Amino acid sequence: QKEVEQDPGPLSVPEGAIVSLNCTYSNSAFQYFMWYRQYSRKGPELLMYTYSSGNKEDGRFTAQVDKSSKYISLFIRDSQPSDSATYLCAMEYSGGGADGLTFGKGTHLIIQP
Amino acid sequence: GAVVSQHPSRVICKSGTSVKIECRSLDFQATTMFWYRQFPKQSLMLMATSNEGSKATYEQGVEKDKFLINHASLTLSTLTVTSAHPEDSSFYICSARMVGPSTDTQYFGPGTRLTVL
C-alpha cells in the first residue's frame, strides 16, 4: 500500500461546478498537509497548507483535513477553465518544511467551458 | 515573493555525459533545498535534501555518487547527474524552504526536463 493514495483521474466537470479532490494516507505520522497545482511541464505551485483537522478557506479554495480518517480534500468553488491542471496532495511528518514532502500521484482536472 | 528558478529548463544529452542543474531562490535565503524527480504520470519523488554548507541527505535507493548535490550558498543548490543514461531521463524539480514570521514551507522551481539519448 502506498503511503498516499490519490485518484489520477482525469476528472472532467463543467465550468462553474464545485470540484472535490481527495487523498487518503496510511501513516498517521503525517501531520502537515498541502495542496499543489501543477500545469503541464511546470513546477508545482502551493495552493493550501494546513496542519489541523477541520477546514481552511482561501478564496475559491477550501482544504479539509480529517486526521481520524486519514483523509484530506480540496474543494474548488465556481471552477474556471484556468483551473484545469493537475492537483497534487502532499504531506510531511514534521512542520516547518524541514522534511521532504510525500506526494500523491496527482489528479488531472479538466474544467469544460 | 518566494520565487525559485531552475536552469536549464530543458536539456538533451548523450549517454555517458554529465549534466548540471541549478536551483536558485531569487528573493529569499534557503538553508534547505530539496530535489525531486517526476517520471511521466508518476508522483514527485524526493531524491535528496540539500543543506547549505553540509552534505546532502539522500533517500533510499538514490545513488549519491550518481546524483551529486552541492549547496554552496543560501540561494543556490546544484544537482549533477553523472554519467547519465536513458533511464535517468525525467523531470527534475527543486524546492527551497522559506522560513518567515508566519510561514515555513517549500516553494518549487519550474523544473528541468532531462532527456538522455
PDB file of N, CA and C in Angstrom, chain A residues 52-104:
ATOM      1  N   SER A  52      -4.112  21.094  10.892  1.00  0.00           N
ATOM      2  CA  SER A  52      -5.052  20.595  11.891  1.00  0.00           C
ATOM      3  C   SER A  52      -6.306  20.088  11.203  1.00  0.00           C
ATOM      4  N   SER A  53      -6.982  19.197  11.863  1.00  0.00           N
ATOM      5  CA  SER A  53      -8.243  18.714  11.311  1.00  0.00           C
ATOM      6  C   SER A  53      -9.232  19.868  11.235  1.00  0.00           C
ATOM      7  N   GLY A  54     -10.045  19.837  10.195  1.00  0.00           N
ATOM      8  CA  GLY A  54     -11.015  20.907  10.000  1.00  0.00           C
ATOM      9  C   GLY A  54     -10.862  21.518   8.623  1.00  0.00           C
ATOM     10  N   ASN A  55     -11.467  22.670   8.462  1.00  0.00           N
ATOM     11  CA  ASN A  55     -11.475  23.351   7.170  1.00  0.00           C
ATOM     12  C   ASN A  55     -10.627  24.614   7.190  1.00  0.00           C
ATOM     13  N   LYS A  56     -10.017  24.885   6.043  1.00  0.00           N
ATOM     14  CA  LYS A  56      -9.301  26.149   5.851  1.00  0.00           C
ATOM     15  C   LYS A  56      -9.704  26.696   4.496  1.00  0.00           C
ATOM     16  N   GLU A  57     -10.121  27.946   4.489  1.00  0.00           N
ATOM     17  CA  GLU A  57     -10.634  28.541   3.257  1.00  0.00           C
ATOM     18  C   GLU A  57      -9.709  29.646   2.766  1.00  0.00           C
ATOM     19  N   ASP A  58      -9.549  29.698   1.441  1.00  0.00           N
ATOM     20  CA  ASP A  58      -8.770  30.775   0.828  1.00  0.00           C
ATOM     21  C   ASP A  58      -9.377  31.055  -0.539  1.00  0.00           C
ATOM     22  N   GLY A  59     -10.181  32.098  -0.605  1.00  0.00           N
ATOM     23  CA  GLY A  59     -10.837  32.426  -1.868  1.00  0.00           C
ATOM     24  C   GLY A  59     -11.780  31.322  -2.292  1.00  0.00           C
ATOM     25  N   ARG A  60     -11.579  30.826  -3.500  1.00  0.00           N
ATOM     26  CA  ARG A  60     -12.456  29.759  -4.008  1.00  0.00           C
ATOM     27  C   ARG A  60     -12.029  28.372  -3.529  1.00  0.00           C
ATOM     28  N   PHE A  61     -10.943  28.296  -2.806  1.00  0.00           N
ATOM     29  CA  PHE A  61     -10.407  27.006  -2.376  1.00  0.00           C
ATOM     30  C   PHE A  61     -10.677  26.758  -0.890  1.00  0.00           C
ATOM     31  N   THR A  62     -11.065  25.520  -0.593  1.00  0.00           N
ATOM     32  CA  THR A  62     -11.228  25.078   0.792  1.00  0.00           C
ATOM     33  C   THR A  62     -10.496  23.763   0.959  1.00  0.00           C
ATOM     34  N   ALA A  63      -9.604  23.714   1.931  1.00  0.00           N
ATOM     35  CA  ALA A  63      -8.905  22.475   2.258  1.00  0.00           C
ATOM     36  C   ALA A  63      -9.522  21.888   3.502  1.00  0.00           C
ATOM     37  N   GLN A  64      -9.711  20.597   3.471  1.00  0.00           N
ATOM     38  CA  GLN A  64     -10.338  19.893   4.600  1.00  0.00           C
ATOM     39  C   GLN A  64      -9.446  18.741   5.017  1.00  0.00           C
ATOM     40  N   VAL A  65      -9.233  18.607   6.305  1.00  0.00           N
ATOM     41  CA  VAL A  65      -8.399  17.539   6.830  1.00  0.00           C
ATOM     42  C   VAL A  65      -9.179  16.772   7.881  1.00  0.00           C
ATOM     43  N   ASP A  66      -9.160  15.462   7.781  1.00  0.00           N
ATOM     44  CA  ASP A  66      -9.761  14.591   8.791  1.00  0.00           C
ATOM     45  C   ASP A  66      -8.679  13.584   9.188  1.00  0.00           C
ATOM     46  N   LYS A  67      -7.967  13.916  10.243  1.00  0.00           N
ATOM     47  CA  LYS A  67      -6.854  13.051  10.655  1.00  0.00           C
ATOM     48  C   LYS A  67      -7.339  11.712  11.181  1.00  0.00           C
ATOM     49  N   SER A  68      -8.515  11.672  11.766  1.00  0.00           N
ATOM     50  CA  SER A  68      -9.010  10.402  12.312  1.00  0.00           C
ATOM     51  C   SER A  68      -9.273   9.406  11.189  1.00  0.00           C
ATOM     52  N   SER A  69      -9.682   9.915  10.037  1.00  0.00           N
ATOM     53  CA  SER A  69      -9.952   9.048   8.891  1.00  0.00           C
ATOM     54  C   SER A  69      -8.784   8.994   7.920  1.00  0.00           C
ATOM     55  N   LYS A  70      -7.761   9.801   8.193  1.00  0.00           N
ATOM     56  CA  LYS A  70      -6.592   9.902   7.299  1.00  0.00           C
ATOM     57  C   LYS A  70      -7.054  10.262   5.879  1.00  0.00           C
ATOM     58  N   TYR A  71      -7.760  11.363   5.809  1.00  0.00           N
ATOM     59  CA  TYR A  71      -8.419  11.751   4.559  1.00  0.00           C
ATOM     60  C   TYR A  71      -8.338  13.263   4.442  1.00  0.00           C
ATOM     61  N   ILE A  72      -7.894  13.734   3.282  1.00  0.00           N
ATOM     62  CA  ILE A  72      -7.868  15.173   3.058  1.00  0.00           C
ATOM     63  C   ILE A  72      -8.559  15.490   1.741  1.00  0.00           C
ATOM     64  N   SER A  73      -9.112  16.688   1.667  1.00  0.00           N
ATOM     65  CA  SER A  73      -9.848  17.099   0.483  1.00  0.00           C
ATOM     66  C   SER A  73      -9.513  18.533   0.123  1.00  0.00           C
ATOM     67  N   LEU A  74      -9.687  18.823  -1.148  1.00  0.00           N
ATOM     68  CA  LEU A  74      -9.599  20.191  -1.653  1.00  0.00           C
ATOM     69  C   LEU A  74     -10.864  20.451  -2.458  1.00  0.00           C
ATOM     70  N   PHE A  75     -11.572  21.513  -2.097  1.00  0.00           N
ATOM     71  CA  PHE A  75     -12.768  21.905  -2.823  1.00  0.00           C
ATOM     72  C   PHE A  75     -12.488  23.191  -3.593  1.00  0.00           C
ATOM     73  N   ILE A  76     -12.946  23.216  -4.824  1.00  0.00           N
ATOM     74  CA  ILE A  76     -12.819  24.412  -5.649  1.00  0.00           C
ATOM     75  C   ILE A  76     -14.224  24.857  -6.028  1.00  0.00           C
ATOM     76  N   ARG A  77     -14.578  26.058  -5.621  1.00  0.00           N
ATOM     77  CA  ARG A  77     -15.904  26.595  -5.957  1.00  0.00           C
ATOM     78  C   ARG A  77     -15.822  27.407  -7.242  1.00  0.00           C
ATOM     79  N   ASP A  78     -16.954  27.505  -7.924  1.00  0.00           N
ATOM     80  CA  ASP A  78     -17.023  28.326  -9.135  1.00  0.00           C
ATOM     81  C   ASP A  78     -15.835  28.039 -10.048  1.00  0.00           C
ATOM     82  N   SER A  79     -15.667  26.788 -10.390  1.00  0.00           N
ATOM     83  CA  SER A  79     -14.484  26.362 -11.149  1.00  0.00           C
ATOM     84  C   SER A  79     -14.418  27.070 -12.510  1.00  0.00           C
ATOM     85  N   GLN A  80     -13.196  27.370 -12.921  1.00  0.00           N
ATOM     86  CA  GLN A  80     -12.922  28.084 -14.162  1.00  0.00           C
ATOM     87  C   GLN A  80     -12.053  27.225 -15.075  1.00  0.00           C
ATOM     88  N   PRO A  81     -12.119  27.443 -16.372  1.00  0.00           N
ATOM     89  CA  PRO A  81     -11.229  26.689 -17.283  1.00  0.00           C
ATOM     90  C   PRO A  81      -9.748  26.827 -16.901  1.00  0.00           C
ATOM     91  N   SER A  82      -9.388  27.968 -16.345  1.00  0.00           N
ATOM     92  CA  SER A  82      -7.985  28.172 -15.941  1.00  0.00           C
ATOM     93  C   SER A  82      -7.585  27.304 -14.747  1.00  0.00           C
ATOM     94  N   ASP A  83      -8.567  26.694 -14.105  1.00  0.00           N
ATOM     95  CA  ASP A  83      -8.263  25.767 -13.007  1.00  0.00           C
ATOM     96  C   ASP A  83      -7.838  24.394 -13.532  1.00  0.00           C
ATOM     97  N   SER A  84      -7.960  24.194 -14.823  1.00  0.00           N
ATOM     98  CA  SER A  84      -7.564  22.912 -15.417  1.00  0.00           C
ATOM     99  C   SER A  84      -6.071  22.709 -15.225  1.00  0.00           C
ATOM    100  N   ALA A  85      -5.732  21.652 -14.509  1.00  0.00           N
ATOM    101  CA  ALA A  85      -4.336  21.382 -14.150  1.00  0.00           C
ATOM    102  C   ALA A  85      -4.304  20.051 -13.417  1.00  0.00           C
ATOM    103  N   THR A  86      -3.126  19.675 -12.978  1.00  0.00           N
ATOM    104  CA  THR A  86      -3.003  18.508 -12.106  1.00  0.00           C
ATOM    105  C   THR A  86      -2.853  18.995 -10.673  1.00  0.00           C
ATOM    106  N   TYR A  87      -3.642  18.427  -9.782  1.00  0.00           N
ATOM    107  CA  TYR A  87      -3.614  18.835  -8.378  1.00  0.00           C
ATOM    108  C   TYR A  87      -2.976  17.725  -7.550  1.00  0.00           C
ATOM    109  N   LEU A  88      -1.938  18.097  -6.845  1.00  0.00           N
ATOM    110  CA  LEU A  88      -1.184  17.138  -6.051  1.00  0.00           C
ATOM    111  C   LEU A  88      -1.403  17.398  -4.570  1.00  0.00           C
ATOM    112  N   CYS A  89      -1.733  16.343  -3.841  1.00  0.00           N
ATOM    113  CA  CYS A  89      -1.700  16.488  -2.390  1.00  0.00           C
ATOM    114  C   CYS A  89      -0.305  16.114  -1.928  1.00  0.00           C
ATOM    115  N   ALA A  90       0.105  16.711  -0.842  1.00  0.00           N
ATOM    116  CA  ALA A  90       1.429  16.424  -0.285  1.00  0.00           C
ATOM    117  C   ALA A  90       1.349  16.502   1.222  1.00  0.00           C
ATOM    118  N   MET A  91       2.220  15.789   1.865  1.00  0.00           N
ATOM    119  CA  MET A  91       2.212  15.803   3.320  1.00  0.00           C
ATOM    120  C   MET A  91       3.607  15.554   3.865  1.00  0.00           C
ATOM    121  N   GLU A  92       3.790  15.971   5.118  1.00  0.00           N
ATOM    122  CA  GLU A  92       5.094  15.782   5.739  1.00  0.00           C
ATOM    123  C   GLU A  92       4.913  15.437   7.207  1.00  0.00           C
ATOM    124  N   TYR A  93       5.962  14.809   7.756  1.00  0.00           N
ATOM    125  CA  TYR A  93       5.880  14.321   9.124  1.00  0.00           C
ATOM    126  C   TYR A  93       5.955  15.452  10.130  1.00  0.00           C
ATOM    127  N   SER A  94       6.889  16.350   9.920  1.00  0.00           N
ATOM    128  CA  SER A  94       7.046  17.434  10.875  1.00  0.00           C
ATOM    129  C   SER A  94       6.716  18.736  10.202  1.00  0.00           C
ATOM    130  N   GLY A  95       6.448  19.734  10.965  1.00  0.00           N
ATOM    131  CA  GLY A  95       6.089  21.011  10.392  1.00  0.00           C
ATOM    132  C   GLY A  95       7.298  21.781   9.937  1.00  0.00           C
ATOM    133  N   GLY A  96       7.051  22.867   9.340  1.00  0.00           N
ATOM    134  CA  GLY A  96       8.120  23.782   9.023  1.00  0.00           C
ATOM    135  C   GLY A  96       8.885  23.488   7.771  1.00  0.00           C
ATOM    136  N   GLY A  97       8.401  22.589   6.964  1.00  0.00           N
ATOM    137  CA  GLY A  97       9.086  22.365   5.699  1.00  0.00           C
ATOM    138  C   GLY A  97      10.477  21.788   5.826  1.00  0.00           C
ATOM    139  N   ALA A  98      10.792  21.264   6.998  1.00  0.00           N
ATOM    140  CA  ALA A  98      12.151  20.767   7.207  1.00  0.00           C
ATOM    141  C   ALA A  98      12.381  19.419   6.567  1.00  0.00           C
ATOM    142  N   ASP A  99      11.301  18.701   6.326  1.00  0.00           N
ATOM    143  CA  ASP A  99      11.421  17.393   5.696  1.00  0.00           C
ATOM    144  C   ASP A  99      10.999  17.492   4.246  1.00  0.00           C
ATOM    145  N   GLY A 100      11.425  16.519   3.487  1.00  0.00           N
ATOM    146  CA  GLY A 100      10.902  16.419   2.138  1.00  0.00           C
ATOM    147  C   GLY A 100       9.441  16.033   2.204  1.00  0.00           C
ATOM    148  N   LEU A 101       8.735  16.298   1.139  1.00  0.00           N
ATOM    149  CA  LEU A 101       7.307  16.025   1.081  1.00  0.00           C
ATOM    150  C   LEU A 101       7.044  14.670   0.443  1.00  0.00           C
ATOM    151  N   THR A 102       5.947  14.052   0.857  1.00  0.00           N
ATOM    152  CA  THR A 102       5.459  12.845   0.215  1.00  0.00           C
ATOM    153  C   THR A 102       4.224  13.230  -0.571  1.00  0.00           C
ATOM    154  N   PHE A 103       4.246  12.965  -1.853  1.00  0.00           N
ATOM    155  CA  PHE A 103       3.191  13.417  -2.748  1.00  0.00           C
ATOM    156  C   PHE A 103       2.255  12.285  -3.131  1.00  0.00           C
ATOM    157  N   GLY A 104       1.008  12.661  -3.403  1.00  0.00           N
ATOM    158  CA  GLY A 104       0.115  11.774  -4.113  1.00  0.00           C
ATOM    159  C   GLY A 104       0.466  11.816  -5.593  1.00  0.00           C
TER     160      GLY A 104
END
